[in-house]
Amino acid sequence: MSVSGPAPSRLGAGADELPTDARLDALAEPLCSAPELVGAYTGGIYLLPADREVLEMALTFGAIRQFTRGWQHVALAAAIPVADALRTGKPVWVSGGEEMARRYPRVAVGMPYAFCLAAAPLAVAGRRYGVVFFLWPASHPAELSPPERRGIATIAGRLTDLLAQAAPPIRPGPRPVPVTLPGGAADPLAATVARLPDGVCSLDLDGRLVLVTPQAARLLGRPAEQLLGARPWALLRWLRDPIYEYHYRAAMISGEPSSFVALRPPDRWLSFRIYPDPFGVTVRVEAAAVTERELPSTPVLVDPIPNTRPGALYHILHLATALTESASVQDVVSMISDQIVPGFGGQAVAVLLAESGKLRIVGHRGYPAGMVDQFDGTPLTESTPGVRAATVPAPAFFENRAELERLYAGRPETQDGMAAWAYLPLVTSGRLIGTCVLAFAEPHRFAPEERAVLTALGGLIAQALDRARLYDTKSGLARGLQDSLLPSVLPKVPGLRTAARYLPATEGMDVGGDFYDLIRVDRDAVAVVIGDVQGHNVNAAALMGQIRTAVRAFATADADPSTVMARTNRLISGLGTPLLASCAYLRVDLPRRQAWLADAGHPVPVLRSPDGRARLLSPRSGLVLNVDPAAEYPQTLIRLPVGTTLLLYTDGLVETPGGDLDQALARLTDTLARHGGEPLDRLADTLIDQSGQADHRTDDVALLLVRSVAR
């Protein structure tokens, strides 16, 4: 059992550590037990370098090794099974193509084959080392069997132990190293196969022919010595249609047989049947009798054409799908940095847009601090690689520093600490809008296929940036409107401490209808109000402003909470709007340290007593606003002795799609009980963090804390 791959020196061995090949060989041993322990036919190991948030594919076994082009570097934040497994610390199981498309659409687009996948984290005691993953044919049952689960846990445990004991940490090499499984060099029985009437070929895990029988050579129309060592779709022009390689890739990834027919010019149809296993594929070739009804709907091209492989096409689709998830300009820059740069082995990225005759930097990642700032504001009349890509719709690739210096000697770009560059023009709707620069820490050879993929990505990035700039403009206007409708600061009230938070939804850019307010009614009373208007648009924001104004007017008229809610409801009902709104209005009597609450269908407040216990209140509630003009809103008395903390909030704090509301309310109550003694600003942040709404929100969140203190 051994690792077959690059020499140790090419894997970055140092004088003070074991040769990297030997250290990876230790990891190869438990990996090679996968076919026996769990029945997987292919898989591999990702390692997480201590200095990067990117998973690097280190070892592979079986067919997966030639399909790793777009997956060698995976950002830890990516929505991909291996990244999910390490982020959550739990194994991930995907039972087939349907589940993959539902849970991980970018993977389904990038690898559109039928297979099942399991990924297990390699982590212990809070230290994360990497992920091991395995693939099974699509015919695998929908659930892993208990022996398979135990086998995965055993392999992951052995790998984690080896990684934890390694000092210094084992680092991945520049590319995945293939592992040779036991039995991979068995005699192919060539003499016996040669006697069969049909042609038989064998392809290794790199898709190269390692066996061609005389009959297969005759059917393919080439001498066996020309075929051996070549990829059929690269050597034979009539097999260059991507659909043929697709069938081969589908068989290798899914582990299930595949077949197709192809026309060998001028008029000979051949049938190909593909039988995969962990060591490669056997292909049966025979003459096919094809009727007119069975002919392909489009003719097969046999003229010389560029060999655009399906892997490259799927890589573009995968990255294009990632870009569609970006909303703002900074989202696009982050997506390029997290997904595209690691996918090509790059180190840094800079995005520059042409504005008012100059190149402006809108985002960058991976460069030393301050390095990129010197390029901001470069006039479009200067001779620089960035200006050229922003004014001429042709990419520029520099595989080493010497190539860049030959054309741009003395330019600061040659001293940015990088060793290779791809300058991609950003063209959308026929307009050049800027440049995207991918930089590499080491000299980098840009193969023709890679240049084609990067050039195509330039157009996709440009479209994403064009959409993102429009989004940023509209979002800025919407947020400005929202901010103008909320109080900039809450008034100070003797006897009370207050804190408020408003967080807009992270999905979409429309303004929301959540609001809060603190109104000084008189010397001894203050009104606290929070509400949520249905919808996320300008109409919702406008109604929110009207409700806030109405509540303020009725409150300062010294009306009790029931009257304030009833009058506000009648006013909204007369506006002719179809929108509904929930609202909670609290009038605090400061000398008596008590409050009266009127509730219009709003989420129930949570109260923490001075003794540290927290509970959901059970106020008598009326209908939400704008349902019945004659609705009544009964009052509920709430005692507020010194040390009491009251939490008012909107539903975005506790409601999530598919979530359990009762569990969310229980968590909120528990968090208030445990952290309720903290300063209110810190408590507000803790409540949002513990609710899980800090980073991703499908709805706006408003939160208002009121604490009774000594006057």
XYZ file of C-alpha atoms in Angstrom:
711
model
C 0.000 0.000 0.000
C 1.594 3.284 -1.040
C 1.058 6.735 -2.375
C 1.855 7.174 -6.042
C 2.393 10.780 -7.004
C 4.828 13.656 -6.997
C 8.287 13.233 -5.523
C 8.647 14.229 -1.868
C 10.449 17.454 -2.706
C 7.495 18.602 -4.827
C 5.231 18.193 -1.805
C 7.148 20.756 0.155
C 9.194 18.626 2.521
C 11.399 20.627 4.872
C 14.709 19.827 6.467
C 13.157 19.763 9.909
C 10.324 17.336 9.190
C 9.625 13.969 7.661
C 9.358 13.840 3.870
C 5.806 14.841 3.041
C 5.229 11.691 0.954
C 5.988 9.511 3.951
C 3.666 11.492 6.199
C 0.850 11.359 3.666
C 1.527 7.643 3.280
C 0.524 7.203 6.919
C -2.852 8.793 6.104
C -3.174 6.614 3.007
C -3.340 3.416 5.058
C -6.705 4.034 6.806
C -8.052 5.608 3.599
C -7.317 2.406 1.682
C -9.529 0.443 4.052
C -12.625 2.306 2.809
C -13.675 -0.188 0.086
C -13.616 -3.014 2.638
C -15.026 -1.177 5.664
C -17.715 1.001 4.055
C -18.004 -0.242 0.450
C -17.115 3.159 -1.047
C -15.510 3.064 -4.476
C -13.855 6.476 -4.367
C -13.099 9.327 -1.973
C -10.344 11.374 -0.422
C -9.061 13.633 2.340
C -9.134 17.423 2.660
C -6.738 19.096 5.088
C -7.218 22.518 6.691
C -3.953 24.481 6.890
C -3.626 26.388 10.151
C -3.084 29.689 8.350
C -6.013 29.563 5.891
C -9.783 29.114 5.957
C -9.598 26.917 2.841
C -9.786 23.120 2.679
C -7.040 21.639 0.465
C -7.551 18.223 -1.140
C -4.529 16.138 -0.083
C -5.240 12.486 -0.957
C -7.649 10.681 -3.257
C -8.417 7.084 -4.088
C -10.447 5.663 -6.938
C -12.001 7.629 -9.779
C -12.348 10.941 -7.949
C -8.757 11.977 -8.644
C -9.361 13.123 -12.211
C -12.498 15.065 -11.318
C -10.888 17.314 -8.704
C -10.040 20.250 -10.991
C -12.674 22.572 -9.576
C -12.676 21.116 -6.049
C -9.021 21.013 -4.999
C -9.486 24.163 -2.895
C -12.783 24.628 -1.022
C -13.469 27.669 1.149
C -14.556 26.665 4.638
C -17.538 29.017 4.285
C -18.744 27.361 1.053
C -22.108 25.581 0.884
C -20.456 22.250 0.069
C -20.789 18.954 2.013
C -17.118 18.697 3.055
C -17.105 22.291 4.320
C -20.419 21.790 6.133
C -19.056 18.693 7.888
C -16.054 20.553 9.291
C -17.971 23.744 10.159
C -20.659 21.879 12.091
C -18.417 19.133 13.443
C -20.974 16.531 12.317
C -20.955 13.967 9.474
C -22.889 14.897 6.338
C -24.768 12.307 4.272
C -26.253 13.048 0.825
C -28.379 10.174 -0.443
C -28.326 10.978 -4.161
C -28.658 13.529 -6.929
C -32.085 14.753 -5.834
C -30.946 15.558 -2.303
C -27.708 17.062 -3.619
C -29.673 19.431 -5.885
C -31.905 20.446 -2.965
C -29.218 20.937 -0.304
C -26.131 21.759 -2.352
C -27.237 23.098 -5.753
C -23.761 24.371 -6.646
C -22.289 20.888 -6.249
C -25.142 19.407 -8.282
C -24.421 21.863 -11.101
C -20.669 21.289 -10.970
C -20.934 17.473 -10.798
C -24.226 16.518 -12.485
C -23.863 12.793 -11.884
C -25.796 10.308 -9.811
C -23.911 9.348 -6.645
C -24.194 9.276 -2.860
C -21.717 11.055 -0.599
C -20.657 11.032 3.034
C -18.256 13.498 4.648
C -16.885 13.185 8.183
C -14.944 15.869 10.083
C -11.420 15.169 11.286
C -11.447 17.135 14.522
C -10.849 16.633 18.235
C -10.943 18.871 21.311
C -11.813 21.957 19.284
C -8.901 21.463 16.845
C -9.978 21.030 13.223
C -7.683 19.098 10.880
C -9.774 18.363 7.802
C -12.465 16.132 6.283
C -12.611 12.629 4.836
C -15.257 11.918 2.190
C -16.544 8.848 0.347
C -18.737 8.203 -2.708
C -21.097 5.330 -3.471
C -23.177 4.467 -6.567
C -26.611 6.057 -6.803
C -28.124 2.598 -6.233
C -26.978 2.761 -2.586
C -29.888 2.706 -0.077
C -31.175 6.071 1.075
C -29.530 5.661 4.492
C -26.121 4.476 5.598
C -26.183 1.087 7.322
C -24.917 0.775 10.913
C -21.744 -1.050 9.737
C -21.084 1.727 7.215
C -21.515 4.404 9.885
C -19.154 2.523 12.201
C -16.670 2.112 9.360
C -16.713 5.845 8.560
C -16.270 6.683 12.247
C -13.371 4.206 12.498
C -11.538 5.648 9.475
C -12.177 9.242 10.596
C -10.956 8.406 14.109
C -7.737 6.820 12.859
C -7.057 9.763 10.543
C -7.765 12.294 13.309
C -5.358 10.489 15.666
C -2.598 10.530 13.034
C -3.139 14.220 12.296
C -3.267 15.162 15.973
C 0.019 13.354 16.662
C 1.842 14.873 13.684
C 4.365 17.557 14.588
C 4.665 19.833 12.746
C 1.182 19.549 11.196
C 0.897 17.607 7.953
C 0.322 20.030 5.094
C -1.206 19.160 1.717
C 0.921 19.281 -1.389
C 0.384 21.528 -4.408
C -2.062 19.001 -5.859
C -3.954 15.931 -4.595
C -1.866 12.769 -4.360
C -3.549 9.590 -5.672
C -3.473 6.513 -3.452
C -2.986 3.086 -4.997
C -5.494 0.584 -3.635
C -4.440 -3.031 -2.998
C -5.061 -5.179 -6.088
C -4.850 -2.309 -8.537
C -2.098 -3.932 -10.568
C -3.820 -7.243 -11.283
C -3.084 -8.988 -14.579
C -5.681 -7.760 -17.143
C -5.644 -11.150 -18.886
C -4.928 -9.423 -22.154
C -4.366 -12.630 -24.080
C -7.762 -14.006 -23.114
C -9.572 -10.760 -23.840
C -7.899 -10.443 -27.235
C -9.685 -13.573 -28.416
C -13.134 -12.059 -27.886
C -15.013 -10.993 -31.057
C -15.816 -7.561 -29.591
C -13.243 -4.886 -28.949
C -12.174 -4.327 -25.351
C -10.324 -1.342 -23.911
C -9.225 -0.434 -20.408
C -8.818 3.133 -19.142
C -6.987 4.079 -15.969
C -8.164 6.610 -13.407
C -6.788 9.449 -15.520
C -8.906 8.416 -18.509
C -5.929 7.106 -20.499
C -6.001 3.863 -22.466
C -3.847 1.173 -20.847
C -5.185 -1.801 -22.795
C -6.511 -1.991 -26.351
C -7.258 -5.341 -27.975
C -6.527 -5.764 -31.685
C -10.254 -5.855 -32.463
C -10.821 -2.626 -30.498
C -7.991 -0.946 -32.424
C -9.562 -2.012 -35.726
C -12.967 -0.687 -34.690
C -11.501 2.625 -33.505
C -9.495 3.000 -36.696
C -6.084 3.585 -35.101
C -3.099 1.327 -34.345
C -2.959 0.195 -30.730
C 0.414 1.882 -30.180
C -1.169 5.268 -31.033
C -4.097 4.646 -28.720
C -2.159 3.492 -25.644
C -1.527 6.319 -23.196
C -4.003 8.682 -24.893
C -7.443 9.857 -23.830
C -9.893 8.676 -26.525
C -11.792 11.985 -26.715
C -8.522 13.874 -27.152
C -7.043 11.595 -29.832
C -10.116 10.677 -31.880
C -11.793 13.738 -33.383
C -15.113 11.976 -33.790
C -15.262 11.374 -30.013
C -14.679 15.021 -29.121
C -18.324 15.852 -28.606
C -18.532 16.530 -24.818
C -21.457 14.108 -24.486
C -19.122 11.137 -24.965
C -16.755 12.165 -22.192
C -19.820 12.925 -20.087
C -20.876 9.248 -20.256
C -17.397 8.199 -19.153
C -17.384 10.715 -16.274
C -20.903 9.714 -15.233
C -19.850 6.054 -15.005
C -16.744 6.902 -12.984
C -18.511 9.201 -10.526
C -21.687 7.141 -10.107
C -19.932 3.750 -10.094
C -22.593 2.386 -12.438
C -22.306 1.203 -16.068
C -23.048 3.598 -18.917
C -23.310 3.319 -22.676
C -23.575 5.362 -25.870
C -23.271 5.073 -29.637
C -20.995 7.214 -31.812
C -20.440 7.624 -35.559
C -16.943 6.852 -36.801
C -16.678 8.647 -40.138
C -17.821 8.227 -42.696
C -20.687 5.870 -41.841
C -19.760 3.333 -39.168
C -21.717 3.395 -35.938
C -20.061 1.930 -32.849
C -21.559 0.955 -29.502
C -19.581 1.690 -26.322
C -20.450 0.032 -23.007
C -18.556 1.336 -19.952
C -18.025 -0.759 -16.807
C -16.317 1.119 -13.907
C -14.615 -0.014 -10.719
C -12.236 1.698 -8.224
C -9.243 1.090 -10.536
C -10.596 2.397 -13.841
C -13.066 1.321 -16.515
C -13.399 -1.477 -19.013
C -15.007 -0.477 -22.303
C -16.646 -2.926 -24.671
C -16.678 -1.694 -28.270
C -18.741 -3.323 -31.031
C -20.377 -2.448 -34.313
C -23.870 -1.043 -33.826
C -26.876 -1.402 -36.045
C -28.509 2.050 -35.755
C -31.889 2.695 -37.337
C -32.865 6.118 -38.648
C -35.175 6.573 -35.667
C -32.238 6.109 -33.273
C -29.951 8.646 -34.934
C -28.932 11.645 -32.814
C -31.091 14.702 -33.377
C -27.974 16.794 -34.098
C -25.046 15.605 -36.189
C -21.732 14.870 -34.514
C -19.022 17.390 -35.459
C -15.943 15.714 -36.923
C -14.045 18.798 -38.034
C -11.169 19.927 -35.803
C -12.623 21.801 -32.833
C -11.240 22.929 -29.485
C -11.508 20.141 -26.946
C -13.782 21.784 -24.379
C -14.084 19.118 -21.717
C -17.249 18.680 -19.666
C -15.223 19.225 -16.490
C -14.404 22.770 -17.601
C -18.025 23.444 -18.520
C -19.276 22.166 -15.163
C -16.618 24.228 -13.375
C -17.936 27.372 -15.048
C -21.511 26.430 -14.148
C -20.519 25.787 -10.530
C -18.826 29.170 -10.185
C -21.603 30.951 -12.093
C -24.107 29.521 -9.622
C -21.979 30.835 -6.770
C -21.938 34.324 -8.299
C -25.736 34.397 -8.599
C -25.891 34.175 -4.785
C -24.048 37.498 -4.444
C -26.169 40.572 -3.799
C -23.847 43.507 -3.052
C -20.530 44.467 -4.635
C -18.698 43.274 -1.533
C -20.611 39.982 -1.738
C -19.261 39.536 -5.271
C -15.700 40.318 -4.160
C -16.015 37.875 -1.260
C -17.419 35.179 -3.536
C -14.523 35.625 -5.969
C -12.069 35.460 -3.061
C -13.680 32.470 -1.336
C -14.677 30.370 -4.348
C -12.876 31.381 -7.523
C -9.406 32.274 -6.238
C -8.976 29.014 -4.231
C -10.421 27.010 -7.139
C -7.522 28.086 -9.353
C -4.839 27.968 -6.662
C -4.569 31.758 -6.480
C -3.444 33.902 -3.586
C -5.182 37.265 -4.051
C -7.821 39.144 -6.029
C -8.533 42.794 -6.779
C -11.601 44.199 -8.522
C -11.272 47.599 -10.198
C -14.111 49.453 -11.925
C -13.797 52.305 -14.404
C -15.381 55.481 -13.006
C -14.929 59.046 -14.296
C -11.849 58.210 -16.359
C -10.080 56.348 -13.552
C -9.809 52.813 -12.190
C -11.329 52.605 -8.725
C -10.731 49.668 -6.403
C -14.052 48.351 -5.134
C -12.637 45.374 -3.263
C -9.603 43.187 -2.776
C -8.497 40.188 -0.724
C -5.186 38.463 -0.110
C -2.784 41.336 -0.735
C -0.551 42.795 2.013
C -2.116 45.737 3.835
C -1.802 48.973 1.861
C -0.384 47.306 -1.252
C -3.455 47.710 -3.449
C -4.303 51.266 -2.391
C -1.579 52.710 -4.628
C -3.476 51.526 -7.709
C -6.728 53.249 -6.728
C -7.460 56.181 -9.033
C -5.147 55.103 -11.873
C -6.071 57.222 -14.943
C -7.348 55.215 -17.888
C -4.752 56.979 -20.038
C -1.814 55.268 -18.305
C -0.119 52.161 -19.674
C -0.749 49.490 -17.030
C -1.976 45.900 -17.257
C -5.111 46.853 -15.299
C -5.941 49.768 -17.609
C -5.347 47.611 -20.679
C -7.785 44.941 -19.446
C -10.313 47.665 -18.600
C -10.111 49.282 -22.046
C -9.375 46.348 -24.386
C -11.762 43.366 -24.253
C -8.987 40.758 -24.165
C -7.550 39.026 -21.096
C -3.843 39.122 -20.270
C -2.045 36.209 -18.608
C 1.429 36.549 -17.108
C 2.841 33.216 -15.970
C 5.839 34.741 -14.170
C 7.310 38.088 -13.159
C 9.615 38.236 -16.172
C 6.655 38.229 -18.571
C 5.020 41.139 -16.746
C 8.239 43.146 -16.516
C 8.894 42.663 -20.228
C 5.774 44.729 -21.038
C 5.454 46.935 -17.950
C 8.970 47.475 -16.659
C 9.145 49.680 -13.594
C 5.404 49.547 -12.886
C 4.337 49.009 -9.219
C 2.336 45.957 -10.362
C 5.622 44.064 -10.760
C 6.427 44.663 -7.078
C 3.150 43.561 -5.473
C 4.683 40.428 -3.968
C 2.992 38.058 -6.408
C 4.555 35.836 -9.106
C 1.805 35.301 -11.725
C -1.295 37.241 -12.799
C -4.496 36.937 -14.795
C -6.030 40.289 -15.840
C -9.635 39.667 -16.844
C -11.650 42.363 -18.641
C -15.115 42.832 -17.158
C -17.530 43.133 -20.068
C -21.307 43.250 -19.685
C -23.915 44.212 -22.285
C -21.104 45.185 -24.642
C -19.597 47.610 -22.095
C -16.163 47.373 -20.486
C -16.714 48.234 -16.838
C -13.386 47.312 -15.262
C -10.810 44.646 -14.472
C -10.580 41.614 -12.209
C -7.032 40.644 -11.239
C -6.245 37.150 -9.964
C -2.757 36.900 -8.487
C -0.677 33.822 -7.665
C 2.067 33.518 -5.059
C 4.143 31.207 -7.310
C 4.729 31.141 -11.096
C 1.659 29.590 -12.663
C 1.116 27.971 -16.051
C -2.261 28.925 -17.519
C -3.314 25.923 -19.618
C -5.590 26.670 -22.613
C -8.599 25.185 -20.814
C -7.908 27.313 -17.731
C -7.570 30.459 -19.836
C -10.911 29.709 -21.465
C -12.603 29.168 -18.093
C -11.127 32.365 -16.622
C -12.109 34.400 -19.667
C -15.681 33.133 -19.405
C -15.686 33.915 -15.699
C -14.686 37.505 -16.458
C -18.012 38.004 -18.216
C -19.938 36.325 -15.389
C -18.166 38.467 -12.783
C -18.970 41.596 -14.798
C -22.672 40.723 -14.911
C -22.674 39.980 -11.182
C -20.975 43.311 -10.434
C -23.399 45.201 -12.660
C -26.333 43.696 -10.767
C -24.597 44.292 -7.448
C -23.991 47.997 -8.114
C -27.690 48.450 -8.876
C -28.523 46.510 -5.715
C -26.189 48.671 -3.606
C -27.766 51.851 -4.981
C -31.331 50.728 -4.314
C -30.399 49.191 -0.975
C -28.781 52.447 0.155
C -31.941 54.359 -0.661
C -34.126 51.815 1.123
C -31.934 51.739 4.228
C -31.807 55.526 4.298
C -35.602 55.635 4.314
C -35.726 53.004 7.060
C -33.233 54.893 9.245
C -35.127 58.147 8.846
C -38.271 56.499 10.227
C -36.612 55.121 13.377
C -35.492 57.209 16.382
C -31.833 58.153 16.110
C -31.478 58.037 19.894
C -33.776 57.036 22.755
C -34.486 59.716 25.374
C -32.994 59.312 28.832
C -35.623 58.634 31.496
C -34.855 58.722 35.251
C -35.693 55.330 36.748
C -35.311 53.450 33.460
C -32.450 52.111 31.370
C -33.166 51.282 27.754
C -31.393 49.752 24.765
C -32.637 49.044 21.255
C -31.459 47.200 18.177
C -32.690 47.124 14.602
C -31.232 44.665 12.074
C -32.548 44.598 8.492
C -33.077 41.282 6.752
C -29.976 39.941 5.001
C -32.078 38.617 2.110
C -33.396 41.140 -0.381
C -32.971 44.881 -0.278
C -36.490 46.200 0.417
C -37.127 48.358 3.449
C -38.941 46.645 6.306
C -41.827 47.635 8.560
C -40.384 46.952 12.028
C -40.273 49.941 14.381
C -39.871 50.929 18.021
C -40.120 54.151 20.011
C -39.813 55.609 23.506
C -42.129 58.558 24.186
C -41.945 60.838 27.212
C -45.639 61.373 28.056
C -45.178 63.545 31.160
C -42.848 63.848 34.139
C -44.079 60.590 35.705
C -44.948 58.481 32.663
C -43.240 57.149 29.565
C -44.649 55.146 26.662
C -42.774 52.214 25.129
C -43.943 50.967 21.733
C -42.818 48.321 19.274
C -44.516 47.120 16.084
C -44.193 45.228 12.836
C -45.963 46.096 9.584
C -46.640 43.308 7.106
C -44.353 43.232 4.062
C -40.936 44.506 2.977
C -41.428 47.432 0.657
C -41.928 51.170 0.566
C -45.648 50.767 1.334
C -44.791 48.895 4.541
C -42.317 51.598 5.519
C -44.857 54.331 4.832
C -47.506 52.621 6.976
C -44.918 52.113 9.697
C -44.263 55.863 9.707
C -47.991 56.581 9.921
C -48.496 54.177 12.837
C -45.528 55.597 14.729
C -46.836 59.139 14.214
C -50.367 58.171 15.286
C -49.162 56.398 18.427
C -47.033 59.420 19.369
C -49.981 61.780 18.901
C -52.427 59.698 20.930
C -49.817 58.959 23.632
C -48.981 62.621 24.225
C -52.700 63.315 24.523
C -52.451 61.310 27.786
C -54.638 58.465 26.562
C -54.462 55.072 28.275
C -52.953 52.110 26.305
C -56.344 50.664 25.315
C -57.430 53.986 23.872
C -54.134 54.546 22.057
C -54.386 51.143 20.343
C -58.091 51.499 19.515
C -57.655 54.984 18.008
C -54.583 53.897 16.033
C -56.499 50.887 14.697
C -59.436 53.051 13.557
C -57.037 55.490 11.869
C -55.214 52.731 9.964
C -58.490 51.103 8.959
C -59.563 54.353 7.333
C -56.444 54.636 5.154
C -57.591 51.972 2.687
C -54.362 49.966 2.911
C -54.533 46.154 2.801
C -51.492 45.797 5.061
C -51.785 44.513 8.621
C -49.609 45.436 11.586
C -48.906 44.069 15.042
C -48.084 46.430 17.887
C -47.425 46.425 21.628
C -47.919 49.646 23.631
C -46.697 49.970 27.205
C -47.352 52.972 29.473
C -44.895 52.995 32.384
C -45.869 54.709 35.627
C -42.442 55.676 36.984
C -43.317 56.523 40.628
C -45.429 53.365 41.097
C -42.956 51.154 39.142
C -45.683 49.471 37.152
C -46.919 49.510 33.587
C -50.101 48.877 31.629
C -49.766 46.934 28.387
C -52.132 46.889 25.384
C -51.268 44.311 22.743
C -52.426 44.137 19.096
C -51.398 40.625 18.094
C -47.706 41.243 18.804
C -45.221 38.587 20.066
C -45.501 38.314 23.853
C -42.906 40.189 25.957
C -40.400 38.371 28.167
C -39.874 39.598 31.751
C -36.862 38.904 33.983
C -37.526 39.414 37.690
C -34.939 40.837 40.103
C -34.333 37.270 41.390
C -33.017 36.241 37.957
C -35.998 34.181 36.800
C -37.429 34.909 33.347
C -40.844 34.108 31.934
C -43.081 34.803 28.970
C -45.909 37.152 29.899
C -49.511 36.220 29.135
C -51.186 39.529 28.310
C -54.742 39.801 27.073
C -54.337 40.446 23.368
C -56.479 42.135 20.740
C -56.553 41.701 16.964
C -53.704 42.935 14.813
C -54.269 46.433 13.470
C -56.456 46.971 10.371
C -58.625 43.850 10.745
C -61.677 45.257 12.562
C -62.153 49.034 13.020
C -64.190 48.348 16.181
C -61.624 46.023 17.792
C -60.933 46.518 21.491
C -57.567 46.189 23.212
C -57.727 45.197 26.891
C -54.953 46.247 29.278
C -52.645 44.049 31.360
C -50.848 45.266 34.502
C -47.105 44.527 34.757
C -45.152 45.130 37.999
C -41.658 46.613 37.486
C -39.724 46.571 40.796
C -36.113 47.776 40.689
C -33.963 45.232 38.836
C -36.747 44.057 36.516
C -35.859 43.777 32.815
C -38.533 43.682 30.114
C -37.821 42.476 26.570
C -39.995 43.615 23.651
C -39.162 42.289 20.166
C -40.523 41.573 16.674
C -41.071 38.114 15.221
C -37.840 38.186 13.211
C -35.947 37.470 16.448
C -37.639 34.105 17.027
C -39.197 32.940 13.760
C -37.217 31.180 11.034
C -38.469 29.134 8.058
C -39.027 25.577 9.264
C -38.055 26.463 12.835
C -39.935 25.526 16.020
C -41.402 28.699 17.569
C -41.866 27.179 21.033
C -38.225 26.109 21.145
C -37.095 29.542 19.960
C -39.130 31.264 22.696
C -37.747 28.857 25.300
C -34.178 29.656 24.164
C -34.916 33.385 24.282
C -36.322 33.138 27.812
C -33.361 31.060 28.979
C -30.865 33.529 27.455
C -32.578 36.445 29.216
C -32.493 34.551 32.526
C -28.773 33.704 32.230
C -27.540 37.036 30.864
C -30.180 39.438 32.157
C -27.845 40.985 34.719
C -25.463 42.272 32.032
C -25.447 45.901 30.840
C -28.320 46.376 28.416
C -26.213 47.039 25.321
C -24.244 43.838 25.865
C -27.467 41.971 26.695
C -29.070 43.151 23.437
C -26.130 41.826 21.409
C -26.176 38.537 23.336
C -29.891 38.017 22.695
C -29.379 38.504 18.954
C -26.292 36.268 18.857
C -27.960 33.474 20.843
C -31.056 33.607 18.648
C -28.980 32.736 15.577
C -30.076 35.911 13.740
C -26.740 37.761 13.847
C -25.433 36.748 10.420
C -28.374 35.501 8.356
C -31.930 36.817 8.628
C -34.951 36.255 6.432
C -36.861 39.009 8.272
C -36.090 42.297 9.985
C -35.380 42.203 13.719
C -36.295 44.933 16.208
C -35.537 44.575 19.902
C -36.203 46.933 22.819
C -34.993 46.364 26.394
C -36.370 48.283 29.388
C -34.870 47.933 32.877
C -36.265 49.444 36.074
C -33.497 51.109 38.123
C -33.310 53.394 41.158
C -34.113 57.031 40.301
